[in-house]
CSV table of C-alpha atoms and ligand atoms in Angstrom, one decimal:
chain,number,residue,atom,x,y,z
Q,341,MET,CA,-4.1,-3.7,-45.2
Q,342,ILE,CA,-3.8,-4.7,-41.6
Q,343,TRP,CA,-3.8,-8.4,-42.3
Q,344,VAL,CA,-1.0,-8.0,-44.9
Q,345,ARG,CA,1.1,-6.4,-42.3
Q,346,TRP,CA,0.4,-9.0,-39.7
Q,347,LEU,CA,1.1,-11.8,-42.2
Q,348,LEU,CA,4.5,-10.3,-43.0
Q,349,LEU,CA,5.4,-9.7,-39.5
Q,350,LEU,CA,4.7,-13.4,-38.8
Q,351,VAL,CA,6.8,-14.5,-41.7
Q,352,VAL,CA,9.7,-12.2,-40.8
Q,353,GLY,CA,9.5,-12.9,-37.2
Q,354,ALA,CA,12.1,-12.2,-34.6
Q,355,ALA,CA,15.0,-12.3,-37.2
Q,356,ALA,CA,13.9,-8.9,-38.4
Q,357,SER,CA,15.6,-6.9,-35.7
Q,358,ALA,CA,19.2,-8.4,-36.9
Q,359,PHE,CA,18.8,-7.7,-40.6
Q,360,CYS,CA,20.9,-4.9,-42.0
Q,361,PRO,CA,20.9,-4.5,-45.8
Q,362,SER,CA,24.4,-4.3,-47.3
Q,363,GLY,CA,25.7,-0.7,-47.7
Q,364,CYS,CA,23.5,0.4,-44.9
Q,365,THR,CA,24.6,1.3,-41.3
Q,366,CYS,CA,22.4,0.0,-38.5
Q,367,ASN,CA,22.5,1.1,-35.0
Q,368,GLU,CA,20.6,-1.2,-32.8
Q,369,ASP,CA,20.8,1.1,-29.8
Q,370,MET,CA,18.9,4.1,-31.2
Q,371,PRO,CA,17.6,2.2,-33.1
Q,372,GLU,CA,18.5,3.8,-36.4
Q,373,VAL,CA,19.3,2.8,-40.0
Q,374,GLN,CA,21.0,4.7,-42.6
Q,375,CYS,CA,20.8,3.5,-46.2
Q,376,VAL,CA,22.2,6.7,-48.0
Q,377,GLY,CA,23.1,6.4,-51.8
Q,378,VAL,CA,22.9,2.7,-52.1
Q,379,THR,CA,20.5,2.5,-55.1
Q,380,LEU,CA,17.6,1.1,-53.1
Q,381,ASN,CA,14.4,1.0,-55.2
Q,382,MET,CA,12.1,0.1,-52.4
Q,383,VAL,CA,11.8,0.8,-48.7
Q,384,PRO,CA,13.4,-2.2,-46.9
Q,385,MET,CA,10.9,-4.2,-45.0
Q,386,LEU,CA,13.0,-6.4,-42.7
Q,387,LEU,CA,14.6,-3.8,-40.5
Q,388,ASN,CA,14.2,-3.4,-36.8
Q,389,PRO,CA,10.5,-2.7,-36.4
Q,390,ALA,CA,11.3,-0.6,-33.4
Q,391,LEU,CA,13.3,1.8,-35.6
Q,392,LYS,CA,13.2,5.5,-34.7
Q,393,ASN,CA,15.3,7.1,-37.4
Q,394,LEU,CA,15.3,5.9,-41.0
Q,395,ASN,CA,17.5,7.6,-43.5
Q,396,LEU,CA,16.9,6.6,-47.2
Q,397,ALA,CA,18.1,9.6,-48.9
Q,398,HIS,CA,19.8,9.5,-52.4
Q,399,ASN,CA,18.3,6.4,-53.6
Q,400,ARG,CA,15.9,5.3,-56.3
Q,401,LEU,CA,12.6,5.0,-54.6
Q,402,ARG,CA,9.6,5.7,-57.0
Q,403,THR,CA,6.8,4.8,-54.7
Q,404,ILE,CA,6.0,4.1,-51.2
Q,405,ASN,CA,3.5,1.3,-50.8
Q,406,GLN,CA,2.8,-0.6,-47.5
Q,407,GLU,CA,6.4,-0.9,-46.4
Q,408,LEU,CA,6.2,1.9,-43.8
Q,409,LEU,CA,3.5,0.1,-41.9
Q,410,PHE,CA,6.3,-2.0,-40.3
Q,411,TYR,CA,7.8,1.0,-38.6
Q,412,GLU,CA,5.4,2.4,-36.0
Q,413,ASN,CA,8.0,4.1,-33.8
Q,414,LEU,CA,9.7,6.1,-36.5
Q,415,GLU,CA,10.4,9.7,-35.3
Q,416,LYS,CA,12.6,10.7,-38.3
Q,417,LEU,CA,12.2,9.6,-41.8
Q,418,ASP,CA,14.3,10.9,-44.7
Q,419,LEU,CA,13.3,10.1,-48.1
Q,420,SER,CA,14.9,13.1,-49.9
Q,421,HIS,CA,16.8,12.8,-53.1
Q,422,ASN,CA,14.8,9.9,-54.6
Q,423,LEU,CA,12.4,9.5,-57.6
Q,424,LEU,CA,9.0,9.7,-55.8
Q,425,SER,CA,6.5,11.4,-58.1
Q,426,GLY,CA,3.7,11.5,-55.8
Q,427,LEU,CA,2.4,10.6,-52.4
Q,428,SER,CA,-0.6,8.2,-52.4
Q,429,HIS,CA,-3.5,7.8,-50.0
Q,430,GLU,CA,-2.3,7.2,-46.4
Q,431,SER,CA,1.3,6.6,-47.1
Q,432,PHE,CA,2.3,7.4,-43.6
Q,433,VAL,CA,-0.7,6.2,-41.7
Q,434,ALA,CA,1.2,4.1,-39.2
Q,435,GLN,CA,3.8,7.1,-38.3
Q,436,ARG,CA,1.9,8.4,-35.4
Q,437,GLU,CA,5.2,9.2,-33.7
Q,438,LEU,CA,6.9,10.8,-36.7
Q,439,ARG,CA,8.4,14.3,-36.0
Q,440,GLN,CA,10.4,14.9,-39.1
Q,441,LEU,CA,9.5,13.8,-42.7
Q,442,ARG,CA,12.0,14.9,-45.4
Q,443,LEU,CA,10.8,14.5,-48.9
Q,444,SER,CA,12.8,17.2,-50.6
Q,445,HIS,CA,14.5,16.7,-54.1
Q,446,ASN,CA,12.0,14.2,-55.4
Q,447,ASN,CA,9.6,14.8,-58.4
Q,448,ILE,CA,6.4,15.0,-56.4
Q,449,SER,CA,3.8,16.8,-58.5
Q,450,SER,CA,0.8,16.0,-56.4
Q,451,VAL,CA,-0.1,15.2,-52.9
Q,452,GLU,CA,-3.5,13.8,-51.9
Q,453,LYS,CA,-5.9,15.2,-49.2
Q,454,THR,CA,-5.2,11.9,-47.4
Q,455,SER,CA,-1.4,11.7,-47.9
Q,456,PHE,CA,-0.5,12.8,-44.5
Q,457,ILE,CA,-3.2,11.1,-42.4
Q,458,GLY,CA,-1.7,9.8,-39.2
Q,459,LEU,CA,1.1,12.4,-38.9
Q,460,SER,CA,-0.4,13.9,-35.8
Q,461,LYS,CA,2.9,14.7,-34.2
Q,462,LEU,CA,4.8,15.8,-37.2
Q,463,SER,CA,6.7,19.0,-36.5
Q,464,LEU,CA,8.9,19.4,-39.7
Q,465,LEU,CA,7.7,18.5,-43.3
Q,466,ASP,CA,10.1,19.2,-46.0
Q,467,LEU,CA,8.7,19.2,-49.5
Q,468,SER,CA,11.1,21.5,-51.2
Q,469,SER,CA,12.5,21.0,-54.5
Q,470,ASN,CA,9.7,19.0,-56.0
Q,471,ALA,CA,7.2,19.7,-58.7
Q,472,LEU,CA,4.0,20.6,-56.7
Q,473,ARG,CA,1.6,22.8,-58.4
Q,474,ASP,CA,-0.8,23.0,-55.5
Q,475,ILE,CA,-1.7,21.7,-52.1
Q,476,PRO,CA,-5.3,20.5,-51.9
Q,477,PRO,CA,-7.2,22.2,-49.1
Q,478,ASP,CA,-7.3,20.0,-46.0
Q,479,THR,CA,-4.1,18.1,-46.9
Q,480,LEU,CA,-2.2,19.8,-44.0
Q,481,SER,CA,-5.2,19.4,-41.5
Q,482,HIS,CA,-3.7,16.0,-40.6
Q,483,THR,CA,-0.5,17.6,-39.3
Q,484,PRO,CA,-1.7,20.0,-36.7
Q,485,SER,CA,1.7,19.9,-34.8
Q,486,LEU,CA,3.7,21.3,-37.8
Q,487,GLN,CA,6.1,23.9,-36.7
Q,488,VAL,CA,8.2,24.0,-39.9
Q,489,LEU,CA,6.9,23.8,-43.4
Q,490,LEU,CA,9.4,23.9,-46.4
Q,491,LEU,CA,7.9,24.3,-49.8
Q,492,SER,CA,10.7,26.0,-51.6
Q,493,HIS,CA,11.5,25.4,-55.2
Q,494,ASN,CA,8.1,24.0,-56.4
Q,495,ARG,CA,5.5,25.3,-58.9
Q,496,LEU,CA,3.0,26.8,-56.5
Q,497,HIS,CA,1.2,30.0,-57.7
Q,498,SER,CA,-1.7,30.2,-55.2
Q,499,LEU,CA,-2.8,28.7,-52.0
Q,500,ALA,CA,-6.6,28.2,-51.2
Q,501,VAL,CA,-8.0,29.9,-48.1
Q,502,PRO,CA,-8.1,26.8,-46.0
Q,503,THR,CA,-4.6,25.4,-46.9
Q,504,PHE,CA,-3.3,26.2,-43.6
Q,505,ARG,CA,-6.3,25.9,-41.5
Q,506,GLY,CA,-5.4,24.4,-38.1
Q,507,LEU,CA,-1.7,25.0,-38.3
Q,508,VAL,CA,-1.7,27.0,-35.1
Q,509,ASN,CA,1.8,25.8,-34.3
Q,510,LEU,CA,3.6,26.7,-37.5
Q,511,GLU,CA,6.5,29.0,-36.9
Q,512,ARG,CA,8.3,28.7,-40.2
Q,513,LEU,CA,7.1,28.7,-43.7
Q,514,ASP,CA,9.3,28.7,-46.7
Q,515,ILE,CA,7.7,29.2,-50.1
Q,516,SER,CA,10.7,30.7,-51.8
Q,517,GLU,CA,11.3,29.9,-55.5
Q,518,ASN,CA,7.8,29.3,-56.6
Q,519,TYR,CA,5.5,31.1,-59.0
Q,520,PHE,CA,3.6,33.4,-56.7
Q,521,ARG,CA,2.5,36.8,-58.4
Q,522,GLN,CA,0.6,37.8,-55.2
Q,523,LEU,CA,1.0,37.0,-51.6
Q,524,PRO,CA,-1.7,34.4,-50.5
Q,525,GLY,CA,-2.8,36.8,-47.7
Q,526,THR,CA,-6.1,35.1,-47.0
Q,527,ALA,CA,-4.4,31.7,-46.4
Q,528,PHE,CA,-1.7,33.4,-44.2
Q,529,THR,CA,-4.6,34.6,-41.8
Q,530,GLU,CA,-4.5,31.1,-40.3
Q,531,LEU,CA,-0.9,31.3,-39.4
Q,532,SER,CA,-1.3,33.1,-36.0
Q,533,GLU,CA,2.0,31.9,-34.6
Q,534,LEU,CA,4.1,32.2,-37.7
Q,535,LYS,CA,7.5,33.8,-37.0
Q,536,SER,CA,9.5,33.3,-40.2
Q,537,LEU,CA,8.3,33.6,-43.8
Q,538,ASP,CA,10.4,33.3,-46.9
Q,539,VAL,CA,8.7,34.4,-50.2
Q,540,SER,CA,12.0,35.2,-51.9
Q,541,ARG,CA,12.4,34.5,-55.7
Q,542,ASN,CA,8.9,34.5,-56.6
Q,543,ARG,CA,7.1,36.8,-59.2
Q,544,LEU,CA,5.6,39.4,-56.8
Q,545,VAL,CA,5.0,42.9,-58.3
Q,546,GLU,CA,3.4,44.5,-55.2
Q,547,VAL,CA,2.5,44.1,-51.7
Q,548,LEU,CA,-0.9,45.1,-50.7
Q,549,GLU,CA,-2.9,45.9,-47.5
Q,550,GLY,CA,-4.0,42.5,-46.1
Q,551,ASP,CA,-1.2,40.4,-47.8
Q,552,LEU,CA,0.7,39.9,-44.5
Q,553,PRO,CA,-1.8,39.6,-41.6
Q,554,LEU,CA,0.9,38.0,-39.4
Q,555,PRO,CA,1.3,39.8,-36.0
Q,556,ARG,CA,3.9,37.3,-34.7
Q,557,LEU,CA,6.2,37.4,-37.7
Q,558,THR,CA,9.8,38.2,-36.7
Q,559,SER,CA,11.6,37.6,-39.9
Q,560,LEU,CA,10.3,38.2,-43.7
Q,561,SER,CA,12.1,37.8,-46.9
Q,562,LEU,CA,10.8,39.2,-50.1
Q,563,ASP,CA,14.2,39.1,-51.9
Q,564,GLY,CA,14.3,38.5,-55.6
Q,565,ASN,CA,10.8,39.4,-56.7
Q,566,SER,CA,9.9,42.3,-59.0
Q,567,ILE,CA,8.2,44.4,-56.3
Q,568,GLU,CA,7.7,48.0,-57.5
Q,569,ASN,CA,5.1,49.1,-55.0
Q,570,ILE,CA,4.4,48.5,-51.3
Q,571,ASP,CA,1.0,49.9,-50.2
Q,572,ALA,CA,1.3,52.4,-47.3
Q,573,ALA,CA,-0.7,49.9,-45.0
Q,574,ALA,CA,0.7,46.8,-46.4
Q,575,LEU,CA,3.0,46.1,-43.5
Q,576,HIS,CA,0.7,47.4,-40.7
Q,577,TYR,CA,0.3,44.0,-38.9
Q,578,LEU,CA,4.0,43.3,-38.8
Q,579,GLU,CA,4.7,44.9,-35.4
Q,580,ALA,CA,6.8,42.1,-34.2
Q,581,LEU,CA,9.0,42.0,-37.3
Q,582,GLU,CA,12.8,42.2,-36.6
Q,583,VAL,CA,14.3,41.3,-39.9
Q,584,LEU,CA,13.1,42.4,-43.3
Q,585,SER,CA,14.8,41.9,-46.7
Q,586,LEU,CA,13.5,43.6,-49.8
Q,587,SER,CA,16.7,43.4,-51.8
Q,588,ASN,CA,16.7,42.5,-55.5
Q,589,ASN,CA,13.4,43.9,-56.4
Q,590,LEU,CA,12.3,47.1,-58.5
Q,591,LEU,CA,11.6,49.7,-55.8
Q,592,SER,CA,12.4,53.1,-57.2
Q,593,THR,CA,12.0,54.8,-53.8
Q,594,VAL,CA,12.4,53.8,-50.2
Q,595,PRO,CA,8.8,52.7,-49.3
Q,596,THR,CA,8.9,55.2,-46.3
Q,597,SER,CA,5.3,55.1,-45.2
Q,598,ALA,CA,4.9,51.4,-45.5
Q,599,LEU,CA,8.1,50.8,-43.5
Q,600,SER,CA,7.2,53.3,-40.8
Q,601,ALA,CA,4.8,50.6,-39.3
Q,602,LEU,CA,7.7,48.4,-38.5
Q,603,VAL,CA,8.4,49.5,-34.9
Q,604,SER,CA,10.4,46.4,-34.0
Q,605,VAL,CA,12.6,46.0,-37.1
Q,606,GLU,CA,16.3,45.8,-36.4
Q,607,SER,CA,17.6,44.7,-39.8
Q,608,LEU,CA,16.6,46.1,-43.1
Q,609,SER,CA,18.0,45.4,-46.6
Q,610,LEU,CA,17.0,47.4,-49.6
Q,611,SER,CA,20.0,46.3,-51.8
Q,612,ARG,CA,19.7,45.7,-55.4
Q,613,ASN,CA,16.8,47.9,-56.1
Q,614,ASN,CA,16.2,50.8,-58.6
Q,615,ILE,CA,16.3,53.4,-55.8
Q,616,THR,CA,17.4,56.8,-57.0
Q,617,GLU,CA,17.6,58.7,-53.9
Q,618,LEU,CA,17.6,58.5,-50.1
Q,619,SER,CA,15.4,61.3,-49.1
Q,620,ALA,CA,15.1,63.2,-45.7
Q,621,GLY,CA,13.6,61.1,-43.0
Q,622,ALA,CA,13.5,58.1,-45.3
Q,623,PHE,CA,13.5,55.8,-42.3
Q,624,VAL,CA,11.1,57.5,-40.0
Q,625,GLY,CA,9.5,55.1,-37.5
Q,626,LEU,CA,12.2,52.5,-37.6
Q,627,ARG,CA,13.4,53.4,-34.1
Q,628,ARG,CA,15.0,50.0,-33.3
Q,629,LEU,CA,16.9,49.7,-36.6
Q,630,THR,CA,20.5,48.6,-36.0
Q,631,THR,CA,21.5,47.2,-39.4
Q,632,LEU,CA,20.8,48.9,-42.7
Q,633,GLU,CA,22.0,47.7,-46.0
Q,634,ILE,CA,21.6,49.6,-49.3
Q,635,SER,CA,24.1,48.1,-51.8
Q,636,ARG,CA,24.3,47.6,-55.5
Q,637,CYS,CA,21.5,50.1,-56.4
Q,638,PRO,CA,22.7,51.2,-59.9
Q,639,MET,CA,20.5,54.2,-60.0
Q,640,LEU,CA,21.3,55.6,-56.5
Q,641,SER,CA,22.9,59.0,-56.9
Q,642,SER,CA,21.6,61.2,-54.2
Q,643,VAL,CA,21.5,61.0,-50.4
Q,644,SER,CA,19.9,63.7,-48.4
Q,645,ALA,CA,21.8,65.1,-45.5
Q,646,ALA,CA,18.9,64.2,-43.3
Q,647,ALA,CA,18.3,60.5,-44.7
Q,648,LEU,CA,19.4,58.9,-41.5
Q,649,VAL,CA,18.1,61.3,-38.9
Q,650,HIS,CA,15.9,58.7,-37.4
Q,651,CYS,CA,18.4,56.0,-37.2
Q,652,SER,CA,20.1,56.7,-33.9
Q,653,LYS,CA,20.5,53.1,-33.0
Q,654,LEU,CA,22.1,52.2,-36.2
Q,655,ARG,CA,25.3,50.1,-35.6
Q,656,THR,CA,26.1,48.6,-39.0
Q,657,LEU,CA,25.6,50.6,-42.2
Q,658,THR,CA,26.3,49.3,-45.6
Q,659,LEU,CA,26.0,51.6,-48.4
Q,660,SER,CA,28.2,50.1,-51.0
Q,661,HIS,CA,28.6,49.3,-54.8
Q,662,ASN,CA,26.4,52.1,-55.8
Q,663,PRO,CA,28.3,53.3,-58.9
Q,664,LEU,CA,26.4,56.7,-59.2
Q,665,LEU,CA,27.1,57.7,-55.6
Q,666,ARG,CA,29.7,60.4,-55.9
Q,667,SER,CA,29.5,62.2,-52.6
Q,668,LEU,CA,27.8,62.1,-49.3
Q,669,PRO,CA,26.7,65.1,-47.1
Q,670,ALA,CA,29.0,65.9,-44.3
Q,671,THR,CA,26.4,65.6,-41.7
Q,672,LEU,CA,24.8,62.4,-42.9
Q,673,PHE,CA,26.3,60.1,-40.2
Q,674,GLN,CA,25.9,62.7,-37.3
Q,675,PRO,CA,22.8,61.0,-35.9
Q,676,LEU,CA,24.6,57.7,-35.7
Q,677,ALA,CA,26.0,57.8,-32.3
Q,678,ASP,CA,26.2,54.0,-31.9
Q,679,LEU,CA,27.7,53.3,-35.3
Q,680,GLN,CA,30.3,50.5,-35.2
Q,681,ALA,CA,30.7,49.3,-38.8
Q,682,LEU,CA,30.4,51.3,-41.9
Q,683,ASP,CA,30.8,49.9,-45.4
Q,684,LEU,CA,31.2,52.4,-48.2
Q,685,ARG,CA,33.2,50.2,-50.5
Q,686,GLY,CA,32.7,50.4,-54.4
Q,687,ASN,CA,30.9,53.6,-54.6
Q,688,SER,CA,32.3,56.7,-56.7
Q,689,LEU,CA,33.1,58.7,-53.7
Q,690,GLU,CA,35.7,61.4,-54.3
Q,691,THR,CA,36.1,62.5,-50.8
Q,692,VAL,CA,34.8,61.8,-47.2
Q,693,GLU,CA,34.6,64.6,-44.7
Q,694,GLY,CA,36.7,64.1,-41.8
Q,695,GLY,CA,34.4,65.6,-39.2
Q,696,SER,CA,31.3,63.7,-40.5
Q,697,ALA,CA,31.6,60.7,-38.2
Q,698,PRO,CA,33.5,59.5,-35.2
Q,699,TRP,CA,35.7,57.6,-37.4
Q,700,ASP,CA,38.3,56.4,-34.8
Q,701,ALA,CA,35.4,54.9,-32.8
Q,702,LEU,CA,34.3,52.7,-35.7
Q,703,GLN,CA,35.3,49.0,-35.3
Q,704,ALA,CA,35.2,48.6,-39.1
Q,705,LEU,CA,35.4,51.1,-41.9
Q,706,ASP,CA,35.7,50.0,-45.6
Q,707,LEU,CA,36.2,52.8,-48.1
Q,708,ARG,CA,38.0,50.6,-50.8
Q,709,ASP,CA,37.2,50.9,-54.5
Q,710,ASN,CA,36.1,54.5,-54.5
Q,711,SER,CA,37.3,57.4,-56.6
Q,712,LEU,CA,39.2,59.1,-53.8
Q,713,VAL,CA,41.0,62.2,-54.4
Q,714,CYS,CA,44.0,62.1,-52.1
Q,715,ASN,CA,44.4,65.8,-51.2
Q,716,CYS,CA,44.4,67.5,-47.8
Q,717,SER,CA,40.8,66.8,-47.2
Q,718,LEU,CA,41.7,63.1,-46.7
Q,719,ARG,CA,44.5,63.6,-44.4
Q,720,TRP,CA,42.5,62.5,-41.4
Q,721,LEU,CA,42.1,59.2,-43.0
Q,722,ALA,CA,45.6,58.9,-44.0
Q,723,GLU,CA,46.4,59.4,-40.2
Q,724,LEU,CA,44.0,56.9,-39.1
Q,725,LEU,CA,45.4,54.3,-41.4
Q,726,ALA,CA,48.8,55.0,-40.3
Q,727,GLN,CA,48.0,54.0,-36.7
Q,728,PRO,CA,49.5,50.5,-35.9
Q,729,ASN,CA,46.3,49.2,-34.4
Q,730,THR,CA,44.0,50.4,-37.1
Q,731,THR,CA,41.1,48.3,-38.1
Q,732,ILE,CA,40.4,50.5,-41.1
Q,733,LEU,CA,40.9,48.7,-44.5
Q,734,ASP,CA,43.6,50.5,-46.5
Q,735,VAL,CA,42.4,52.5,-49.6
Q,736,GLN,CA,43.9,53.5,-52.9
Q,737,CYS,CA,44.0,57.0,-54.4
Q,738,ALA,CA,42.2,57.5,-57.7
Q,739,MET,CA,43.4,61.1,-58.0
Q,740,PRO,CA,45.5,63.0,-58.6
Q,741,ASP,CA,47.2,61.2,-61.4
Q,742,ASN,CA,50.6,60.9,-59.8
Q,743,LEU,CA,49.0,59.1,-56.9
Q,744,ARG,CA,46.6,56.8,-58.7
Q,745,GLY,CA,46.9,53.3,-57.1
Q,746,VAL,CA,49.0,54.4,-54.2
Q,747,HIS,CA,47.9,53.1,-50.9
Q,748,LEU,CA,46.8,56.0,-48.5
Q,749,SER,CA,48.5,54.3,-45.5
Q,750,ARG,CA,51.8,54.0,-47.3
Q,751,SER,CA,51.6,57.5,-48.4
Q,752,VAL,CA,51.9,58.7,-44.9
Q,753,ALA,CA,54.2,56.0,-43.5
Q,754,TYR,CA,56.8,56.7,-46.0
Q,755,THR,CA,55.9,60.3,-46.0
Q,756,SER,CA,56.1,59.9,-49.8
Q,757,CYS,CA,52.8,61.7,-50.5
Q,758,LEU,CA,52.7,65.0,-52.1
Q,759,ALA,CA,49.2,65.3,-51.1
Q,760,PHE,CA,49.8,66.1,-47.5
Q,761,ARG,CA,52.9,67.9,-48.0
Q,762,HIS,CA,51.4,71.4,-47.8
Q,763,CYS,CA,48.3,70.6,-45.6
Q,764,ASP,CA,49.9,72.4,-42.7
Q,765,GLU,CA,53.2,73.3,-41.1
Q,766,ASP,CA,53.9,70.1,-39.1
Q,767,THR,CA,53.4,67.7,-42.1
Q,768,ILE,CA,56.7,66.0,-42.5
Q,769,SER,CA,57.7,66.2,-46.0
Q,770,VAL,CA,60.6,64.2,-47.5
Q,771,ALA,CA,61.5,64.4,-51.0
Q,772,THR,CA,60.9,61.0,-52.5
Q,773,GLU,CA,60.6,59.5,-56.0
Q,774,VAL,CA,57.0,60.3,-56.2
Q,775,ASP,CA,57.8,63.8,-55.2
Q,776,HIS,CA,60.6,64.2,-57.6
Q,777,ASP,CA,58.6,62.9,-60.5
Q,778,SER,CA,55.8,65.3,-60.0
Q,779,GLN,CA,58.1,68.2,-59.5
Q,780,SER,CA,60.1,67.4,-62.6
Q,781,ARG,CA,56.7,67.2,-64.5
Q,782,GLN,CA,55.6,70.5,-63.0
Q,783,SER,CA,58.7,72.4,-64.0
Y,2180,NAG,C1,9.0,13.8,-63.1
Y,2180,NAG,O1,7.7,13.7,-63.2
Y,2180,NAG,C2,7.2,13.9,-64.6
Y,2180,NAG,C3,5.8,13.8,-64.7
Y,2180,NAG,O2,5.1,14.4,-63.5
Y,2180,NAG,C4,8.0,13.2,-65.7
Y,2180,NAG,O3,7.6,13.6,-67.0
Y,2180,NAG,C5,9.4,13.3,-65.5
Y,2180,NAG,O4,10.2,12.5,-66.4
Y,2180,NAG,C6,9.8,13.0,-64.1
Y,2180,NAG,N1,11.3,13.2,-63.8
Y,2180,NAG,C7,12.2,12.3,-63.4
Y,2180,NAG,C8,13.5,12.9,-63.3
Y,2180,NAG,O5,11.7,11.3,-63.1
Y,2181,NAG,C1,14.7,52.2,-63.0
Y,2181,NAG,O1,14.4,53.6,-62.9
Y,2181,NAG,C2,14.7,54.3,-64.0
Y,2181,NAG,C3,14.6,55.8,-63.7
Y,2181,NAG,O2,14.0,56.0,-62.6
Y,2181,NAG,C4,13.6,53.9,-65.1
Y,2181,NAG,O3,13.9,54.6,-66.3
Y,2181,NAG,C5,13.8,52.3,-65.3
Y,2181,NAG,O4,12.8,51.9,-66.2
Y,2181,NAG,C6,13.7,51.5,-64.0
Y,2181,NAG,N1,14.1,50.2,-64.2
Y,2181,NAG,C7,13.3,49.2,-63.9
Y,2181,NAG,C8,13.8,47.9,-64.2
Y,2181,NAG,O5,12.2,49.4,-63.4
Y,2182,NAG,C1,39.9,67.5,-52.4
Y,2182,NAG,O1,39.1,67.0,-53.5
Y,2182,NAG,C2,37.7,66.9,-53.1
Y,2182,NAG,C3,37.1,66.1,-54.3
Y,2182,NAG,O2,37.4,66.5,-55.5
Y,2182,NAG,C4,37.2,68.2,-53.2
Y,2182,NAG,O3,35.8,68.3,-52.9
Y,2182,NAG,C5,37.9,68.9,-51.9
Y,2182,NAG,O4,37.6,70.4,-51.9
Y,2182,NAG,C6,39.4,68.9,-52.2
Y,2182,NAG,N1,40.0,69.4,-51.0
Y,2182,NAG,C7,41.1,70.3,-51.0
Y,2182,NAG,C8,41.6,70.7,-49.7
Y,2182,NAG,O5,41.4,70.6,-52.2
Y,2183,NAG,C1,44.9,52.9,-31.3
Y,2183,NAG,O1,46.1,53.5,-30.6
Y,2183,NAG,C2,46.0,54.9,-30.4
Y,2183,NAG,C3,47.3,55.4,-29.8
Y,2183,NAG,O2,48.2,54.4,-29.7
Y,2183,NAG,C4,44.8,55.1,-29.3
Y,2183,NAG,O3,44.6,56.4,-29.1
Y,2183,NAG,C5,43.6,54.5,-30.0
Y,2183,NAG,O4,42.6,54.5,-29.1
Y,2183,NAG,C6,43.7,53.0,-30.3
Y,2183,NAG,N1,42.6,52.6,-31.2
Y,2183,NAG,C7,42.1,51.4,-31.0
Y,2183,NAG,C8,40.9,51.2,-31.9
Y,2183,NAG,O5,42.4,50.6,-30.3
């Protein structure tokens, strides 16, 4: 192999540095070559051997043979969107300086234990959108500097215990859109520095104790699985976790005892679950929680007055598009002294109590698409909406019949709204068309 390389270097000689294939862009200063979407079917061999960046994305490469041996100084190599079906033995053995290797959107169904030999400085490996069924143990032992490993959209369903052995620098792992039914907890034990883990869109049904032994993890996505159950101790090690998404699963209750271990969590999403109720103290222990999202839960019909008592740091609450939610307890929002944005859009709320939150201190309030009954109980809202500097989104009345579709702000601005006429003495009331219509109907 070595003699082949020297022979070729000899033949090619000094002329190599000047060669730039047609359709490519060559920057001799970097030096860098981009040959993107030019139907190449092999890696060009006559480029500047001092090349640092080589981008061959969107071509027709099917294999990589010896060509890369010419480019020992490469730091970034992009082979994404090609037709590679596998990586053979020592494909990158000369790439001792390589930091980023992009192989996404190929058709790679297997890698060899020896495929990544030589990549001792590699920090980013992108193998997403391929056809990988497994990663042989020890494959990644040749890439000890790896910080980011992207394996999304493959066919992985399990990972052997030693898969990640030695990856003490790995900070981000993406195994979303694979076939995992269980979290590969024993493989994760090697990832002592992992900060971000994405396991969304797999086939998980439960999360068990020992599945997430990741004490440095700050961000975890379990979106789009079929999780029905989270063991009480399953999240115990996640004391550094700041962002957790459990949306689009099959949870039927808030997993309160499991969540209570998450002392650092600031953002939690439980949207698109089968949750029926938010019970008292549902978020106990989540003392840093600032953002909570519970949207599009088709079964959610009941919220306890004490559901949010432990959420005193909450700044953004999204409780929207829950079609069975007809009312909220008047005291629900009282513990939320720091609340800045409240999204209650698309529920079936008929009314909202004026005294239940510091409404005028909110920077954003969305009550659109509910079933609001525009009677005197909503006068506080009409008045807020009528302020010229309001940040509140306008809402339409659903009831009574004569006000259906009327915007609440207009109803006050034009004093055309029957709803507020009799609320108290100082309500201005001018006879209008709306007024007339309903009066004539009444008489
Ligand atoms: C991908 O590889 C499989 C075999 O592993 C082959 O059957 C298929 O045709 C390949 N797809 C493309 C687009 O080359
Ligand atoms: C959702 O919950 C309801 C009632 O709690 C149950 O009947 C239904 O099977 C659940 N749906 C799923 C997809 O788990
Ligand atoms: C306004 O309508 C709501 C919802 O139907 C009802 O709960 C409330 O008591 C009504 N308020 C008044 C003052 O009629
Ligand atoms: C809007 O204006 C009113 C009176 O002009 C004032 O009291 C209120 O604080 C203002 N609100 C905001 C959000 O600026």
